[in-house]
Amino acid sequence: MFRRPARSDRVSVLAGVLAAAGLLAGTLAPSAGAAQPLDEAHEVIVNGDFSAGTAAPWWSTANSPVTVSDGRLCADVPAGTDNAWDAIVGQSGLSLTAGEGYTLSYTATSTAPVTIRTNVQMATEPWSTELATAQPVGMTAERVTETFTAGADHDAAQLVFQIGGSAAALTFCVDDVSLRGGTAPPPYEPDTGSPVRVNQVGYLTHGPKAGTVVTDAADPLPWRLDSAAGTRVAGGTTTPAGVDTASRRQVHTFDFSAVTTTGEGYTVTVAGEKSEPFAIGDDLYASLRTDALAYFYHNRSGIEIDADIVGEQYARPAGHLGVSPNQGDNDVPCQPGVCDYRLDAAGGWYDAGDHGKYVVNGGISVAQLMSTFERTLYEETADAGPLGDGELRLPEHGNATPDILDEARWELEFLMRMQVPAGEPLAGMAHHKLHDRAWTGLPLRPDHDPQPRELHPPTTAATLNLAATAAQCARLFQVYDADFAAQCRSAARSAWTAAKAHPGILADPQDATGGGAYSDDDVRDEFYWAAAELFLTTGEDGYRQEVLRSPLHGDTDAVFPRGGMSWGSVAGLGALNLASVPGKLSADQLATVRAMVTEAADGYAADSARAAYGLPYAPDDGHYVWGSNSQVANNMVVLGSAHDLTGRTVYRDAVLRGLDYLLGRNALNQSYVTGYGERDSRNQHHRFWADQLDPALPNPAPGSLAGGPNASIEDPVAQAKLKGCAPAMCYIDDIESWATNEITINWNAPLAWVASYVDDLGGGEPVKAQCEVTYTSQRWSNGFTTHVALRNTGDHPVQPWRLDWTFADRQQVTDAWGADIGQTGPRVTAEALSWNATLAPGATVRFGFNGRPTGLVHDPQVFRLNGKVCVTASRG
């Protein structure tokens, strides 16, 4: 089974309603055409007659929202504006040619007399004008015509109607706007910079290092690697790779993996063309791990974003707490006819560029954050330290809970608040989403959103997302907050029961006003995921049987689509945890799950090896989908998990090549992660991170992943500029290209997993453990005895020694022998006694302890001797 991620289910309304309700301010290139007589001359304005009922690509200032009414664009201007420019309606992205004559015409009315100023001007300082006029406007529609000759060439001028300055509130309407003349601009050509494409951040010292060059040359070309000082470090000849079908460009590749000299400012030159600079080194991605995770705090709802944590430019008041003009998420009604109760659904994360909160997007996102942490409990190379208490940028420091789980909890609490209360019809089900009644525009800070908020109907998919994530929550939080873990467990069980009772309540694909529909007509994958998480958390055989009976179980293509996991294809989330988290599957059953993981990873690795740009992504028919970069990242999660399970470097190398693609080794020479690389995306679609529209607002925060190429070009900017694009080139870094340049929680979540995995690799060289632990427990109903054998497999004595591990579940050490054992929460430290303080090479020290378990428990699998990871002899 293959299902593309159906984020595009919202496009039909986004392309119309978003614009009509909401101030689209994007750059739009006019259609091509030659200079002609005035009546046939090139039309610069797009959508000047509003005949389609939409406002795109017109925009307005946030205080004067626009709608299309009776074929006119109308803006509601508040009372008391002081200056004409305090309220503006406009269109950007206008191409003008120096020396050419233009005629502007429009029809305007106002419910209160106002003198407007009409400017054709630069869109940035110093705001130089080509036309600046004042025009009285009243209730009688009048046709206005102005002419001018452009004094300079413009690629992105703007027409603005400055409509403020009135003491009274008014409604300004304009229609039949036309700006004709000049010559048609040439077709849009992206600025791809150098034809030599590399990872613009850097390559791990002992990892693969390769690049791609776009060239028409048929024969190999000479390349050289230079240091920052210009010294030649290595060289060779390229390998012709033919035409890359995804970009429709002829390319060569080159490989410099043999270079292991660390440094910054390296460049590769091919036939006189130089790449962007990059580094070679260890630990290059620690900041990306932190920044990718900080994305979630930045996008929290219902809490002030603190300048002391994120910096002044990103700080903002809490959104949607019922403080005017917000109507709040703490007392939200349903859409009319859906329910007669109200819910406190405050908190959670804003999904994407809008202020909606969606259970199915939140589900996969919070699951991947939790799995980023859970990996540290069972993978020897994974380091929990950078995810721990006090390490990430969020306010919940000093609570003895890993920061990444604190961030996950912010969303988990929201997901549980979306559950239908007991005693109501559909009790236990989860509402699909919560968002504005109508689309809002850009820019708009969350606390300025005036729209009413509404709950949308419960669905089976949302309910199973709640069941799965709440079950994983119960498993991970039991050692940090037992009461919260119990709440999660209860919510998971009740959601599962409700979903089994109502297995076919699907989201309405037409429910896309004010927010995306996120409809999903196949929830077998959600049932599989939820059953897997409940089984791992409870150990109950009923859930195991649900996994084994699923028609997806054992079907690699159904569980791991070649196009990648997504909010609409989540079975892989369950399979990855079944493969790596200790549970009660039989050996054969575990082998089946792990075989699915490695078979999927084999396919993704083969795709990466074949691709001219190295990306592990080969969608059906080469069609890059909405959010294709998240699909690449999700495939990298599978590859990294397979590397964890097997140690095979072929999987690790495919992950690193995928990261190369995201960070610049691609057809556009674009780093899709803000703040990383010389040519990074900075204008992603977001209502607050909107510097492109308002220089007083910030660009997206570092670590924000852009959606990436989308062959369907489903927004007006993409349609105007990218028509006919090759799939891998269907991207533009424009805030109004929501179909190619959106940012979302469920795209940053796999990026955070991948960044954590890659940061854990250090320099990429496998580290040989210098110790081995054999951990054996005998358990009974209310107790256990554990014997530990620690062997020094290195060449040097260890003195004194200290062995650390963390319980993933509720186990309490009561008394010990052979070592001084201390426990703080789930963390245990065994330290040498005076008589066994020296652990000689080849020697073994033995100690043990008794303890009490609570609930389902398993032996720990990750041990560190004096901070260095050990091999676990008993690991299966």
Short mmCIF file of N, CA and C in Angstrom, two decimals, residues 375-486:
data_model
loop_
_atom_site.label_atom_id
_atom_site.label_comp_id
_atom_site.label_asym_id
_atom_site.label_seq_id
_atom_site.Cartn_x
_atom_site.Cartn_y
_atom_site.Cartn_z
N ARG A 375 15.07 6.44 22.24
CA ARG A 375 16.24 5.83 21.60
C ARG A 375 17.44 5.81 22.54
N THR A 376 17.58 6.83 23.39
CA THR A 376 18.74 6.89 24.28
C THR A 376 18.70 5.82 25.35
N LEU A 377 17.53 5.23 25.57
CA LEU A 377 17.41 4.19 26.60
C LEU A 377 17.87 2.83 26.09
N TYR A 378 17.89 2.63 24.78
CA TYR A 378 18.13 1.30 24.25
C TYR A 378 19.23 1.24 23.20
N GLU A 379 19.72 2.38 22.72
CA GLU A 379 20.78 2.39 21.73
C GLU A 379 22.08 2.85 22.39
N GLU A 380 23.10 2.01 22.31
CA GLU A 380 24.34 2.28 23.04
C GLU A 380 25.03 3.55 22.59
N THR A 381 24.88 3.93 21.32
CA THR A 381 25.59 5.12 20.83
C THR A 381 24.82 6.41 21.07
N ALA A 382 23.58 6.31 21.54
CA ALA A 382 22.74 7.50 21.72
C ALA A 382 23.03 8.14 23.07
N ASP A 383 23.11 9.46 23.06
CA ASP A 383 23.47 10.21 24.26
C ASP A 383 22.27 11.01 24.75
N ALA A 384 21.81 10.70 25.96
CA ALA A 384 20.66 11.41 26.53
C ALA A 384 21.05 12.77 27.08
N GLY A 385 22.35 13.01 27.28
CA GLY A 385 22.79 14.25 27.92
C GLY A 385 22.27 15.52 27.27
N PRO A 386 22.41 15.68 25.94
CA PRO A 386 21.94 16.92 25.31
C PRO A 386 20.43 17.11 25.34
N LEU A 387 19.70 16.08 25.74
CA LEU A 387 18.24 16.17 25.82
C LEU A 387 17.75 16.32 27.26
N GLY A 388 18.68 16.37 28.19
CA GLY A 388 18.34 16.28 29.60
C GLY A 388 17.86 17.58 30.21
N ASP A 389 17.56 17.53 31.49
CA ASP A 389 17.04 18.67 32.22
C ASP A 389 18.05 19.81 32.20
N GLY A 390 17.61 20.98 31.73
CA GLY A 390 18.47 22.15 31.68
C GLY A 390 19.25 22.31 30.40
N GLU A 391 19.04 21.43 29.40
CA GLU A 391 19.85 21.45 28.19
C GLU A 391 19.21 22.18 27.02
N LEU A 392 17.88 22.17 26.93
CA LEU A 392 17.19 22.74 25.78
C LEU A 392 16.61 24.11 26.11
N ARG A 393 16.20 24.82 25.07
CA ARG A 393 15.65 26.17 25.26
C ARG A 393 14.15 26.08 25.51
N LEU A 394 13.82 26.00 26.79
CA LEU A 394 12.43 25.99 27.26
C LEU A 394 12.43 26.35 28.74
N PRO A 395 11.28 26.65 29.30
CA PRO A 395 11.26 27.17 30.68
C PRO A 395 11.27 26.11 31.77
N GLU A 396 11.01 24.86 31.47
CA GLU A 396 10.81 23.86 32.53
C GLU A 396 12.14 23.23 32.96
N HIS A 397 13.05 24.04 33.40
CA HIS A 397 14.32 23.52 33.89
C HIS A 397 14.24 23.24 35.39
N GLY A 398 15.07 22.31 35.85
CA GLY A 398 15.18 22.04 37.27
C GLY A 398 14.08 21.17 37.83
N ASN A 399 13.38 20.41 36.98
CA ASN A 399 12.30 19.55 37.47
C ASN A 399 12.65 18.08 37.39
N ALA A 400 13.93 17.77 37.15
CA ALA A 400 14.43 16.39 37.12
C ALA A 400 13.81 15.57 36.00
N THR A 401 13.23 16.22 35.01
CA THR A 401 12.67 15.56 33.83
C THR A 401 13.45 16.00 32.61
N PRO A 402 13.83 15.09 31.73
CA PRO A 402 14.53 15.51 30.51
C PRO A 402 13.75 16.59 29.77
N ASP A 403 14.46 17.59 29.30
CA ASP A 403 13.79 18.72 28.64
C ASP A 403 12.96 18.27 27.44
N ILE A 404 13.43 17.30 26.70
CA ILE A 404 12.69 16.88 25.52
C ILE A 404 11.34 16.28 25.91
N LEU A 405 11.26 15.65 27.08
CA LEU A 405 9.98 15.15 27.56
C LEU A 405 9.10 16.29 28.08
N ASP A 406 9.70 17.30 28.66
CA ASP A 406 8.92 18.48 29.03
C ASP A 406 8.26 19.10 27.80
N GLU A 407 9.01 19.18 26.70
CA GLU A 407 8.43 19.75 25.47
C GLU A 407 7.32 18.85 24.95
N ALA A 408 7.55 17.56 24.97
CA ALA A 408 6.52 16.62 24.52
C ALA A 408 5.26 16.75 25.38
N ARG A 409 5.45 16.95 26.68
CA ARG A 409 4.29 17.04 27.57
C ARG A 409 3.39 18.21 27.20
N TRP A 410 3.97 19.32 26.72
CA TRP A 410 3.15 20.48 26.35
C TRP A 410 2.12 20.08 25.29
N GLU A 411 2.53 19.23 24.37
CA GLU A 411 1.59 18.78 23.33
C GLU A 411 0.71 17.65 23.84
N LEU A 412 1.25 16.74 24.62
CA LEU A 412 0.46 15.62 25.12
C LEU A 412 -0.73 16.10 25.95
N GLU A 413 -0.52 17.10 26.77
CA GLU A 413 -1.63 17.61 27.58
C GLU A 413 -2.72 18.19 26.69
N PHE A 414 -2.33 18.87 25.62
CA PHE A 414 -3.33 19.37 24.67
C PHE A 414 -4.07 18.21 24.01
N LEU A 415 -3.36 17.19 23.57
CA LEU A 415 -4.02 16.06 22.90
C LEU A 415 -5.05 15.42 23.82
N MET A 416 -4.74 15.28 25.08
CA MET A 416 -5.71 14.68 26.00
C MET A 416 -6.89 15.60 26.26
N ARG A 417 -6.67 16.91 26.19
CA ARG A 417 -7.78 17.85 26.35
C ARG A 417 -8.75 17.79 25.18
N MET A 418 -8.31 17.24 24.07
CA MET A 418 -9.18 17.15 22.89
C MET A 418 -10.09 15.93 22.94
N GLN A 419 -10.04 15.15 24.01
CA GLN A 419 -10.85 13.94 24.14
C GLN A 419 -12.28 14.30 24.55
N VAL A 420 -13.23 13.62 23.94
CA VAL A 420 -14.64 13.83 24.26
C VAL A 420 -14.89 13.39 25.70
N PRO A 421 -15.53 14.23 26.53
CA PRO A 421 -15.70 13.89 27.95
C PRO A 421 -16.60 12.67 28.17
N ALA A 422 -16.41 12.03 29.29
CA ALA A 422 -17.26 10.91 29.69
C ALA A 422 -18.71 11.39 29.80
N GLY A 423 -19.63 10.52 29.43
CA GLY A 423 -21.05 10.84 29.50
C GLY A 423 -21.60 11.47 28.24
N GLU A 424 -20.71 11.89 27.32
CA GLU A 424 -21.15 12.48 26.06
C GLU A 424 -21.18 11.40 24.98
N PRO A 425 -22.01 11.60 23.95
CA PRO A 425 -21.91 10.71 22.79
C PRO A 425 -20.47 10.73 22.26
N LEU A 426 -19.97 9.59 21.87
CA LEU A 426 -18.59 9.43 21.37
C LEU A 426 -17.55 9.68 22.46
N ALA A 427 -17.92 9.48 23.72
CA ALA A 427 -16.96 9.65 24.82
C ALA A 427 -15.71 8.82 24.55
N GLY A 428 -14.56 9.42 24.81
CA GLY A 428 -13.28 8.76 24.58
C GLY A 428 -12.67 9.03 23.23
N MET A 429 -13.49 9.44 22.26
CA MET A 429 -12.96 9.83 20.96
C MET A 429 -12.22 11.16 21.10
N ALA A 430 -11.42 11.50 20.12
CA ALA A 430 -10.69 12.76 20.13
C ALA A 430 -11.16 13.64 18.98
N HIS A 431 -11.38 14.92 19.28
CA HIS A 431 -11.69 15.87 18.23
C HIS A 431 -10.51 15.97 17.27
N HIS A 432 -10.83 16.09 15.99
CA HIS A 432 -9.79 16.04 14.97
C HIS A 432 -8.87 17.25 15.01
N LYS A 433 -9.47 18.43 15.31
CA LYS A 433 -8.67 19.65 15.22
C LYS A 433 -9.39 20.80 15.90
N LEU A 434 -8.64 21.87 16.10
CA LEU A 434 -9.14 23.12 16.68
C LEU A 434 -8.46 24.26 15.92
N HIS A 435 -9.27 25.16 15.35
CA HIS A 435 -8.65 26.29 14.67
C HIS A 435 -9.65 27.42 14.48
N ASP A 436 -9.21 28.48 13.80
CA ASP A 436 -10.04 29.64 13.56
C ASP A 436 -11.24 29.30 12.70
N ARG A 437 -12.32 30.05 12.89
CA ARG A 437 -13.52 29.84 12.09
C ARG A 437 -13.27 30.16 10.62
N ALA A 438 -12.42 31.15 10.37
CA ALA A 438 -12.09 31.53 9.00
C ALA A 438 -10.58 31.72 8.91
N TRP A 439 -10.08 31.66 7.69
CA TRP A 439 -8.64 31.86 7.49
C TRP A 439 -8.23 33.27 7.89
N THR A 440 -7.09 33.37 8.49
CA THR A 440 -6.49 34.68 8.78
C THR A 440 -5.34 34.91 7.81
N GLY A 441 -4.84 36.14 7.81
CA GLY A 441 -3.80 36.48 6.86
C GLY A 441 -2.44 36.64 7.51
N LEU A 442 -1.50 37.05 6.68
CA LEU A 442 -0.13 37.27 7.12
C LEU A 442 0.21 38.75 6.97
N PRO A 443 1.01 39.30 7.87
CA PRO A 443 1.48 38.70 9.13
C PRO A 443 0.44 38.85 10.23
N LEU A 444 0.47 37.96 11.18
CA LEU A 444 -0.48 38.02 12.30
C LEU A 444 0.10 37.23 13.47
N ARG A 445 0.47 37.94 14.52
CA ARG A 445 0.98 37.29 15.72
C ARG A 445 -0.15 36.53 16.39
N PRO A 446 0.12 35.41 17.04
CA PRO A 446 -0.97 34.62 17.62
C PRO A 446 -1.86 35.40 18.58
N ASP A 447 -1.27 36.28 19.40
CA ASP A 447 -2.08 37.01 20.37
C ASP A 447 -2.92 38.10 19.72
N HIS A 448 -2.72 38.37 18.43
CA HIS A 448 -3.53 39.35 17.71
C HIS A 448 -4.64 38.70 16.89
N ASP A 449 -4.74 37.40 16.91
CA ASP A 449 -5.74 36.68 16.11
C ASP A 449 -7.14 36.94 16.68
N PRO A 450 -8.05 37.57 15.90
CA PRO A 450 -9.37 37.89 16.44
C PRO A 450 -10.43 36.83 16.15
N GLN A 451 -10.08 35.80 15.40
CA GLN A 451 -11.09 34.85 14.95
C GLN A 451 -11.64 33.99 16.09
N PRO A 452 -12.95 33.66 16.05
CA PRO A 452 -13.48 32.65 16.98
C PRO A 452 -12.79 31.31 16.73
N ARG A 453 -12.62 30.55 17.79
CA ARG A 453 -11.99 29.23 17.69
C ARG A 453 -13.07 28.17 17.83
N GLU A 454 -12.89 27.06 17.11
CA GLU A 454 -13.91 26.01 17.10
C GLU A 454 -13.27 24.62 17.12
N LEU A 455 -13.94 23.72 17.83
CA LEU A 455 -13.61 22.30 17.78
C LEU A 455 -14.31 21.67 16.59
N HIS A 456 -13.59 20.78 15.90
CA HIS A 456 -14.18 20.08 14.76
C HIS A 456 -14.47 18.64 15.17
N PRO A 457 -15.29 17.93 14.41
CA PRO A 457 -15.80 16.64 14.87
C PRO A 457 -14.71 15.64 15.23
N PRO A 458 -15.01 14.76 16.17
CA PRO A 458 -14.08 13.67 16.48
C PRO A 458 -13.92 12.75 15.28
N THR A 459 -12.74 12.12 15.18
CA THR A 459 -12.49 11.14 14.13
C THR A 459 -11.75 9.94 14.71
N THR A 460 -11.84 8.84 13.99
CA THR A 460 -11.12 7.63 14.40
C THR A 460 -9.63 7.85 14.32
N ALA A 461 -9.17 8.53 13.27
CA ALA A 461 -7.73 8.76 13.12
C ALA A 461 -7.18 9.57 14.28
N ALA A 462 -7.85 10.65 14.65
CA ALA A 462 -7.38 11.47 15.77
C ALA A 462 -7.39 10.67 17.06
N THR A 463 -8.42 9.87 17.25
CA THR A 463 -8.54 9.08 18.48
C THR A 463 -7.40 8.08 18.60
N LEU A 464 -7.02 7.46 17.49
CA LEU A 464 -5.92 6.50 17.52
C LEU A 464 -4.57 7.20 17.67
N ASN A 465 -4.44 8.40 17.14
CA ASN A 465 -3.23 9.19 17.43
C ASN A 465 -3.11 9.43 18.93
N LEU A 466 -4.23 9.77 19.57
CA LEU A 466 -4.21 9.96 21.01
C LEU A 466 -3.86 8.66 21.72
N ALA A 467 -4.46 7.56 21.31
CA ALA A 467 -4.17 6.28 21.96
C ALA A 467 -2.69 5.94 21.86
N ALA A 468 -2.11 6.12 20.69
CA ALA A 468 -0.70 5.75 20.49
C ALA A 468 0.23 6.65 21.30
N THR A 469 0.04 7.95 21.20
CA THR A 469 0.96 8.86 21.87
C THR A 469 0.79 8.82 23.39
N ALA A 470 -0.45 8.67 23.85
CA ALA A 470 -0.67 8.59 25.29
C ALA A 470 -0.08 7.30 25.86
N ALA A 471 -0.11 6.23 25.09
CA ALA A 471 0.52 4.99 25.56
C ALA A 471 2.03 5.15 25.66
N GLN A 472 2.64 5.77 24.66
CA GLN A 472 4.08 6.01 24.73
C GLN A 472 4.41 6.96 25.88
N CYS A 473 3.55 7.95 26.09
CA CYS A 473 3.70 8.86 27.23
C CYS A 473 3.72 8.08 28.54
N ALA A 474 2.78 7.18 28.72
CA ALA A 474 2.71 6.41 29.96
C ALA A 474 3.99 5.62 30.19
N ARG A 475 4.55 5.12 29.13
CA ARG A 475 5.77 4.32 29.22
C ARG A 475 6.97 5.18 29.64
N LEU A 476 7.07 6.38 29.07
CA LEU A 476 8.26 7.20 29.29
C LEU A 476 8.18 8.05 30.55
N PHE A 477 6.99 8.49 30.91
CA PHE A 477 6.86 9.38 32.06
C PHE A 477 6.73 8.64 33.39
N GLN A 478 6.59 7.32 33.36
CA GLN A 478 6.35 6.61 34.61
C GLN A 478 7.47 6.81 35.62
N VAL A 479 8.69 7.06 35.15
CA VAL A 479 9.80 7.22 36.08
C VAL A 479 10.01 8.69 36.47
N TYR A 480 9.29 9.61 35.84
CA TYR A 480 9.45 11.03 36.13
C TYR A 480 8.22 11.64 36.79
N ASP A 481 7.04 11.18 36.42
CA ASP A 481 5.80 11.70 36.99
C ASP A 481 4.75 10.59 36.89
N ALA A 482 4.66 9.78 37.92
CA ALA A 482 3.79 8.61 37.88
C ALA A 482 2.33 8.99 37.70
N ASP A 483 1.91 10.10 38.29
CA ASP A 483 0.51 10.52 38.15
C ASP A 483 0.20 10.90 36.71
N PHE A 484 1.11 11.64 36.08
CA PHE A 484 0.88 12.02 34.68
C PHE A 484 0.91 10.78 33.79
N ALA A 485 1.82 9.86 34.08
CA ALA A 485 1.87 8.61 33.31
C ALA A 485 0.55 7.85 33.43
N ALA A 486 -0.03 7.83 34.64
CA ALA A 486 -1.31 7.14 34.83
C ALA A 486 -2.41 7.84 34.04
#
